PDB file of C-alpha atoms in Angstrom:
ATOM      1  CA  UNK A 233       0.366 -11.863 -52.220  1.00 61.00           C
ATOM      2  CA  UNK A 234       3.381  -9.752 -53.059  1.00 70.00           C
ATOM      3  CA  UNK A 235       6.037 -11.412 -55.183  1.00 76.00           C
ATOM      4  CA  UNK A 236       8.326  -8.375 -55.395  1.00 79.00           C
ATOM      5  CA  UNK A 237       9.276  -5.688 -52.906  1.00 75.00           C
ATOM      6  CA  UNK A 238       7.616  -2.277 -53.186  1.00 76.00           C
ATOM      7  CA  UNK A 239      10.971  -0.556 -52.836  1.00 78.00           C
ATOM      8  CA  UNK A 240      13.944  -1.826 -54.925  1.00 80.00           C
ATOM      9  CA  UNK A 241      16.328  -1.122 -52.047  1.00 80.00           C
ATOM     10  CA  UNK A 242      14.556  -3.849 -50.048  1.00 77.00           C
ATOM     11  CA  UNK A 243      15.101  -6.555 -52.687  1.00 82.00           C
ATOM     12  CA  UNK A 244      17.839  -8.328 -50.703  1.00 82.00           C
ATOM     13  CA  UNK A 245      15.731  -8.433 -47.538  1.00 79.00           C
ATOM     14  CA  UNK A 246      12.687  -9.575 -49.521  1.00 77.00           C
ATOM     15  CA  UNK A 247      14.655 -12.383 -51.173  1.00 81.00           C
ATOM     16  CA  UNK A 248      16.107 -13.454 -47.821  1.00 77.00           C
ATOM     17  CA  UNK A 249      12.648 -13.534 -46.225  1.00 77.00           C
ATOM     18  CA  UNK A 250      11.157 -15.433 -49.169  1.00 76.00           C
ATOM     19  CA  UNK A 251      13.638 -18.326 -49.152  1.00 76.00           C
ATOM     20  CA  UNK A 252      13.173 -20.987 -46.445  1.00 70.00           C
ATOM     21  CA  UNK A 253      16.234 -21.424 -44.208  1.00 60.00           C
ATOM     22  CA  UNK A 254      16.567 -24.396 -41.897  1.00 56.00           C
ATOM     23  CA  UNK A 255      19.519 -25.328 -39.798  1.00 53.00           C
ATOM     24  CA  UNK A 256      20.361 -28.999 -39.385  1.00 50.00           C
ATOM     25  CA  UNK A 257      20.140 -28.991 -35.596  1.00 51.00           C
ATOM     26  CA  UNK A 258      16.759 -27.273 -35.441  1.00 52.00           C
ATOM     27  CA  UNK A 259      15.247 -29.489 -38.150  1.00 54.00           C
ATOM     28  CA  UNK A 260      16.488 -32.630 -36.359  1.00 52.00           C
ATOM     29  CA  UNK A 261      15.039 -31.371 -33.096  1.00 51.00           C
ATOM     30  CA  UNK A 262      11.698 -30.602 -34.752  1.00 55.00           C
ATOM     31  CA  UNK A 263      11.639 -34.022 -36.407  1.00 55.00           C
ATOM     32  CA  UNK A 264      12.341 -35.786 -33.134  1.00 52.00           C
ATOM     33  CA  UNK A 265       9.694 -33.782 -31.282  1.00 53.00           C
ATOM     34  CA  UNK A 266       7.011 -34.079 -33.947  1.00 55.00           C
ATOM     35  CA  UNK A 267       7.548 -37.697 -34.868  1.00 54.00           C
ATOM     36  CA  UNK A 268       8.488 -39.334 -38.166  1.00 52.00           C
ATOM     37  CA  UNK A 269       5.363 -38.355 -40.145  1.00 52.00           C
ATOM     38  CA  UNK A 270       5.550 -34.674 -39.230  1.00 48.00           C
ATOM     39  CA  UNK A 271       8.645 -34.106 -41.345  1.00 46.00           C
ATOM     40  CA  UNK A 272       6.761 -35.027 -44.506  1.00 48.00           C
ATOM     41  CA  UNK A 273       3.810 -32.784 -43.626  1.00 50.00           C
ATOM     42  CA  UNK A 274       5.956 -29.758 -42.745  1.00 52.00           C
ATOM     43  CA  UNK A 275       5.941 -27.026 -45.379  1.00 57.00           C
ATOM     44  CA  UNK A 276       7.591 -23.612 -45.440  1.00 60.00           C
ATOM     45  CA  UNK A 277       5.461 -20.870 -43.959  1.00 62.00           C
ATOM     46  CA  UNK A 278       4.517 -17.861 -46.034  1.00 65.00           C
ATOM     47  CA  UNK A 279       3.322 -14.416 -45.038  1.00 61.00           C
ATOM     48  CA  UNK A 280       0.761 -12.557 -47.128  1.00 62.00           C
ATOM     49  CA  UNK A 281       0.649  -8.811 -47.371  1.00 57.00           C
ATOM     50  CA  UNK A 282      -1.959  -6.741 -49.108  1.00 56.00           C
ATOM     51  CA  UNK A 283      -1.666  -3.137 -50.126  1.00 55.00           C
ATOM     52  CA  UNK A 284      -5.366  -2.378 -49.602  1.00 53.00           C
ATOM     53  CA  UNK A 285      -6.971  -4.011 -46.560  1.00 50.00           C
ATOM     54  CA  UNK A 286     -10.540  -5.056 -47.340  1.00 52.00           C
ATOM     55  CA  UNK A 287     -11.947  -3.900 -43.990  1.00 52.00           C
ATOM     56  CA  UNK A 288     -11.018  -0.258 -44.557  1.00 52.00           C
ATOM     57  CA  UNK A 289     -12.695  -0.184 -47.969  1.00 52.00           C
ATOM     58  CA  UNK A 290     -15.861  -1.712 -46.509  1.00 52.00           C
ATOM     59  CA  UNK A 291     -15.857   0.922 -43.763  1.00 52.00           C
ATOM     60  CA  UNK A 292     -15.360   3.739 -46.271  1.00 55.00           C
ATOM     61  CA  UNK A 293     -18.252   2.568 -48.451  1.00 64.00           C
ATOM     62  CA  UNK A 294     -20.771   2.243 -45.594  1.00 76.00           C
ATOM     63  CA  UNK A 295     -22.506   5.652 -45.181  1.00 76.00           C
ATOM     64  CA  UNK A 296     -24.057   4.688 -41.832  1.00 77.00           C
ATOM     65  CA  UNK A 297     -20.615   3.876 -40.455  1.00 76.00           C
ATOM     66  CA  UNK A 298     -19.229   7.140 -41.841  1.00 72.00           C
ATOM     67  CA  UNK A 299     -22.080   9.027 -40.140  1.00 70.00           C
ATOM     68  CA  UNK A 300     -21.450   7.171 -36.873  1.00 73.00           C
ATOM     69  CA  UNK A 301     -17.685   7.709 -36.917  1.00 70.00           C
ATOM     70  CA  UNK A 302     -17.067  11.024 -38.718  1.00 64.00           C
ATOM     71  CA  UNK A 303     -13.585  11.569 -37.245  1.00 62.00           C
ATOM     72  CA  UNK A 304     -10.528   9.830 -38.668  1.00 63.00           C
ATOM     73  CA  UNK A 305      -6.805  10.179 -38.132  1.00 61.00           C
ATOM     74  CA  UNK A 306      -6.084   9.453 -41.769  1.00 61.00           C
ATOM     75  CA  UNK A 307      -8.898  10.903 -43.855  1.00 57.00           C
ATOM     76  CA  UNK A 308      -9.433   9.164 -47.181  1.00 58.00           C
ATOM     77  CA  UNK A 309     -10.475  12.343 -48.981  1.00 60.00           C
ATOM     78  CA  UNK A 310      -7.336  13.903 -50.381  1.00 56.00           C
ATOM     79  CA  UNK A 311      -7.181  17.692 -50.305  1.00 60.00           C
ATOM     80  CA  UNK A 312      -8.097  19.221 -53.620  1.00 63.00           C
ATOM     81  CA  UNK A 313      -5.375  20.633 -55.816  1.00 68.00           C
ATOM     82  CA  UNK A 314      -5.554  24.386 -55.321  1.00 68.00           C
ATOM     83  CA  UNK A 315      -2.907  25.333 -57.872  1.00 72.00           C
ATOM     84  CA  UNK A 316      -5.511  25.856 -60.632  1.00 77.00           C
ATOM     85  CA  UNK A 317      -7.890  27.944 -58.488  1.00 77.00           C
ATOM     86  CA  UNK A 318      -8.025  31.714 -58.305  1.00 82.00           C
ATOM     87  CA  UNK A 319      -8.131  33.643 -55.021  1.00 85.00           C
ATOM     88  CA  UNK A 320     -11.928  33.742 -54.791  1.00 87.00           C
ATOM     89  CA  UNK A 321     -12.215  29.989 -55.341  1.00 86.00           C
ATOM     90  CA  UNK A 322      -9.480  29.313 -52.789  1.00 87.00           C
ATOM     91  CA  UNK A 323     -11.252  31.607 -50.333  1.00 88.00           C
ATOM     92  CA  UNK A 324     -14.577  29.817 -50.962  1.00 90.00           C
ATOM     93  CA  UNK A 325     -12.918  26.424 -50.552  1.00 90.00           C
ATOM     94  CA  UNK A 326     -11.284  27.439 -47.263  1.00 90.00           C
ATOM     95  CA  UNK A 327     -14.583  28.909 -46.081  1.00 93.00           C
ATOM     96  CA  UNK A 328     -16.279  25.555 -46.767  1.00 92.00           C
ATOM     97  CA  UNK A 329     -13.530  23.705 -44.926  1.00 91.00           C
ATOM     98  CA  UNK A 330     -13.806  26.084 -41.960  1.00 95.00           C
ATOM     99  CA  UNK A 331     -17.610  25.742 -41.923  1.00 95.00           C
ATOM    100  CA  UNK A 332     -17.320  21.943 -41.906  1.00 93.00           C
ATOM    101  CA  UNK A 333     -14.754  22.101 -39.121  1.00 94.00           C
ATOM    102  CA  UNK A 334     -16.965  24.508 -37.154  1.00 94.00           C
ATOM    103  CA  UNK A 335     -19.901  22.125 -37.524  1.00 93.00           C
ATOM    104  CA  UNK A 336     -17.788  19.198 -36.327  1.00 93.00           C
ATOM    105  CA  UNK A 337     -16.459  21.270 -33.430  1.00 94.00           C
ATOM    106  CA  UNK A 338     -20.016  22.281 -32.489  1.00 94.00           C
ATOM    107  CA  UNK A 339     -21.076  18.618 -32.428  1.00 93.00           C
ATOM    108  CA  UNK A 340     -17.974  17.756 -30.443  1.00 93.00           C
ATOM    109  CA  UNK A 341     -18.688  20.616 -28.014  1.00 93.00           C
ATOM    110  CA  UNK A 342     -22.273  19.411 -27.553  1.00 93.00           C
ATOM    111  CA  UNK A 343     -21.006  15.907 -26.880  1.00 93.00           C
ATOM    112  CA  UNK A 344     -18.481  17.209 -24.354  1.00 94.00           C
ATOM    113  CA  UNK A 345     -21.243  19.265 -22.694  1.00 94.00           C
ATOM    114  CA  UNK A 346     -23.422  16.159 -22.387  1.00 94.00           C
ATOM    115  CA  UNK A 347     -20.493  14.237 -20.946  1.00 95.00           C
ATOM    116  CA  UNK A 348     -19.896  17.053 -18.445  1.00 95.00           C
ATOM    117  CA  UNK A 349     -23.541  17.043 -17.332  1.00 95.00           C
ATOM    118  CA  UNK A 350     -23.468  13.280 -17.016  1.00 95.00           C
ATOM    119  CA  UNK A 351     -20.272  13.379 -14.964  1.00 96.00           C
ATOM    120  CA  UNK A 352     -21.773  16.046 -12.674  1.00 96.00           C
ATOM    121  CA  UNK A 353     -24.844  13.839 -12.144  1.00 96.00           C
ATOM    122  CA  UNK A 354     -22.616  10.850 -11.428  1.00 96.00           C
ATOM    123  CA  UNK A 355     -20.618  12.941  -8.934  1.00 96.00           C
ATOM    124  CA  UNK A 356     -23.812  14.057  -7.172  1.00 96.00           C
ATOM    125  CA  UNK A 357     -25.015  10.455  -7.022  1.00 96.00           C
ATOM    126  CA  UNK A 358     -21.674   9.369  -5.569  1.00 96.00           C
ATOM    127  CA  UNK A 359     -21.886  12.117  -2.935  1.00 96.00           C
ATOM    128  CA  UNK A 360     -25.362  10.954  -1.901  1.00 96.00           C
ATOM    129  CA  UNK A 361     -24.141   7.349  -1.792  1.00 96.00           C
ATOM    130  CA  UNK A 362     -21.229   8.381   0.437  1.00 96.00           C
ATOM    131  CA  UNK A 363     -23.651  10.180   2.786  1.00 96.00           C
ATOM    132  CA  UNK A 364     -25.878   7.096   2.928  1.00 97.00           C
ATOM    133  CA  UNK A 365     -22.872   4.861   3.617  1.00 96.00           C
ATOM    134  CA  UNK A 366     -21.748   7.174   6.437  1.00 96.00           C
ATOM    135  CA  UNK A 367     -25.249   7.024   7.939  1.00 96.00           C
ATOM    136  CA  UNK A 368     -25.307   3.224   7.688  1.00 96.00           C
ATOM    137  CA  UNK A 369     -21.841   3.077   9.254  1.00 96.00           C
ATOM    138  CA  UNK A 370     -23.056   5.136  12.237  1.00 96.00           C
ATOM    139  CA  UNK A 371     -26.123   2.925  12.655  1.00 96.00           C
ATOM    140  CA  UNK A 372     -24.004  -0.229  12.489  1.00 96.00           C
ATOM    141  CA  UNK A 373     -21.642   1.163  15.145  1.00 96.00           C
ATOM    142  CA  UNK A 374     -24.594   2.038  17.416  1.00 95.00           C
ATOM    143  CA  UNK A 375     -26.181  -1.395  17.026  1.00 94.00           C
ATOM    144  CA  UNK A 376     -22.822  -3.097  17.539  1.00 95.00           C
ATOM    145  CA  UNK A 377     -22.477  -1.244  20.853  1.00 94.00           C
ATOM    146  CA  UNK A 378     -25.975  -2.392  21.846  1.00 93.00           C
ATOM    147  CA  UNK A 379     -25.148  -5.979  20.893  1.00 93.00           C
ATOM    148  CA  UNK A 380     -21.942  -5.859  22.943  1.00 94.00           C
ATOM    149  CA  UNK A 381     -23.897  -4.584  25.979  1.00 94.00           C
ATOM    150  CA  UNK A 382     -26.550  -7.294  25.526  1.00 92.00           C
ATOM    151  CA  UNK A 383     -23.851  -9.975  25.273  1.00 94.00           C
ATOM    152  CA  UNK A 384     -22.275  -8.674  28.469  1.00 94.00           C
ATOM    153  CA  UNK A 385     -25.646  -8.744  30.232  1.00 92.00           C
ATOM    154  CA  UNK A 386     -26.290 -12.303  29.060  1.00 91.00           C
ATOM    155  CA  UNK A 387     -22.861 -13.320  30.329  1.00 91.00           C
ATOM    156  CA  UNK A 388     -23.687 -11.852  33.752  1.00 89.00           C
ATOM    157  CA  UNK A 389     -27.076 -13.611  33.829  1.00 85.00           C
ATOM    158  CA  UNK A 390     -25.431 -16.914  32.853  1.00 84.00           C
ATOM    159  CA  UNK A 391     -22.841 -16.574  35.624  1.00 83.00           C
ATOM    160  CA  UNK A 392     -25.506 -15.702  38.180  1.00 80.00           C
ATOM    161  CA  UNK A 393     -27.721 -18.560  37.029  1.00 77.00           C
ATOM    162  CA  UNK A 394     -24.785 -20.932  37.325  1.00 77.00           C
ATOM    163  CA  UNK A 395     -24.162 -19.770  40.916  1.00 74.00           C
ATOM    164  CA  UNK A 396     -27.891 -19.827  41.754  1.00 78.00           C
ATOM    165  CA  UNK A 397     -28.225 -23.277  40.221  1.00 79.00           C
ATOM    166  CA  UNK A 398     -26.002 -24.744  42.909  1.00 80.00           C
ATOM    167  CA  UNK A 399     -28.030 -23.081  45.668  1.00 82.00           C
ATOM    168  CA  UNK A 400     -31.293 -24.180  44.024  1.00 84.00           C
ATOM    169  CA  UNK A 401     -30.023 -27.765  43.712  1.00 86.00           C
ATOM    170  CA  UNK A 402     -29.055 -27.836  47.418  1.00 89.00           C
ATOM    171  CA  UNK A 403     -32.484 -26.505  48.483  1.00 91.00           C
ATOM    172  CA  UNK A 404     -34.320 -29.065  46.289  1.00 93.00           C
ATOM    173  CA  UNK A 405     -32.190 -31.905  47.695  1.00 94.00           C
ATOM    174  CA  UNK A 406     -32.913 -30.769  51.297  1.00 95.00           C
ATOM    175  CA  UNK A 407     -36.661 -30.689  50.543  1.00 95.00           C
ATOM    176  CA  UNK A 408     -36.495 -34.211  49.050  1.00 94.00           C
ATOM    177  CA  UNK A 409     -34.531 -35.425  52.075  1.00 94.00           C
ATOM    178  CA  UNK A 410     -37.091 -33.941  54.483  1.00 94.00           C
ATOM    179  CA  UNK A 411     -39.954 -35.550  52.511  1.00 94.00           C
ATOM    180  CA  UNK A 412     -38.221 -38.930  52.532  1.00 93.00           C
ATOM    181  CA  UNK A 413     -37.650 -38.722  56.299  1.00 92.00           C
ATOM    182  CA  UNK A 414     -41.318 -37.842  56.878  1.00 92.00           C
ATOM    183  CA  UNK A 415     -42.628 -40.576  54.584  1.00 91.00           C
ATOM    184  CA  UNK A 416     -40.306 -43.293  55.827  1.00 88.00           C
ATOM    185  CA  UNK A 417     -40.895 -42.606  59.552  1.00 78.00           C
TER     186      UNK A 417
END
C-alpha cells in the first residue's frame, strides 16, 4: 500500500483522496437506508496500489509461458547500453538483434501461412456446403410442387366422393325399399 505519492506534485491530490469525506445529507441517507446498525459497521474505503503486479513477475519467470507467448508490447529486457561498445561490438549486437527478429518473423510468417491454408480450406468447405444447400433447396422445391399436386388431387377425389356418396346413398335406399316391398307383400 502506498502511503506517499510517487510524484511530489501529486501530494495535494493524494492527501485529498486519502482523507474520508462525507456530507451530512448523504450519510443520513445511507444510515436510513442501511438501518441503525450499519452506521457502526461502516468504515472508510481504501484503495491499494502496487508498483509491481505479482502476475507479471510470475509470467516473466515461467519459461514455458515465455516460449508460448514470445511477443510482448512492453518487453522486460532493457536494451543494453551501447555507449561503452566499439563499432565491431555494436555491429555484432545489431546483427544478433536482426537475427532474432528474422527468426521471429520467420515463425510469424509460417504461422500466417498456416492460417492462410486453413482459411482456404474453410472457404472451399463453405463453397461445397453452399452447393449442397442449393441442391437441397431445389429438391425441396420439387417435392413441394409434388405435394401441392397430390393435395389438389386428394381434394378433387374428396369432392367427387362427396357427390358420389349422395348418389350411392339414394341407390342403396331404393334397393332396401324394393326388398322391403318384396318381403312384405
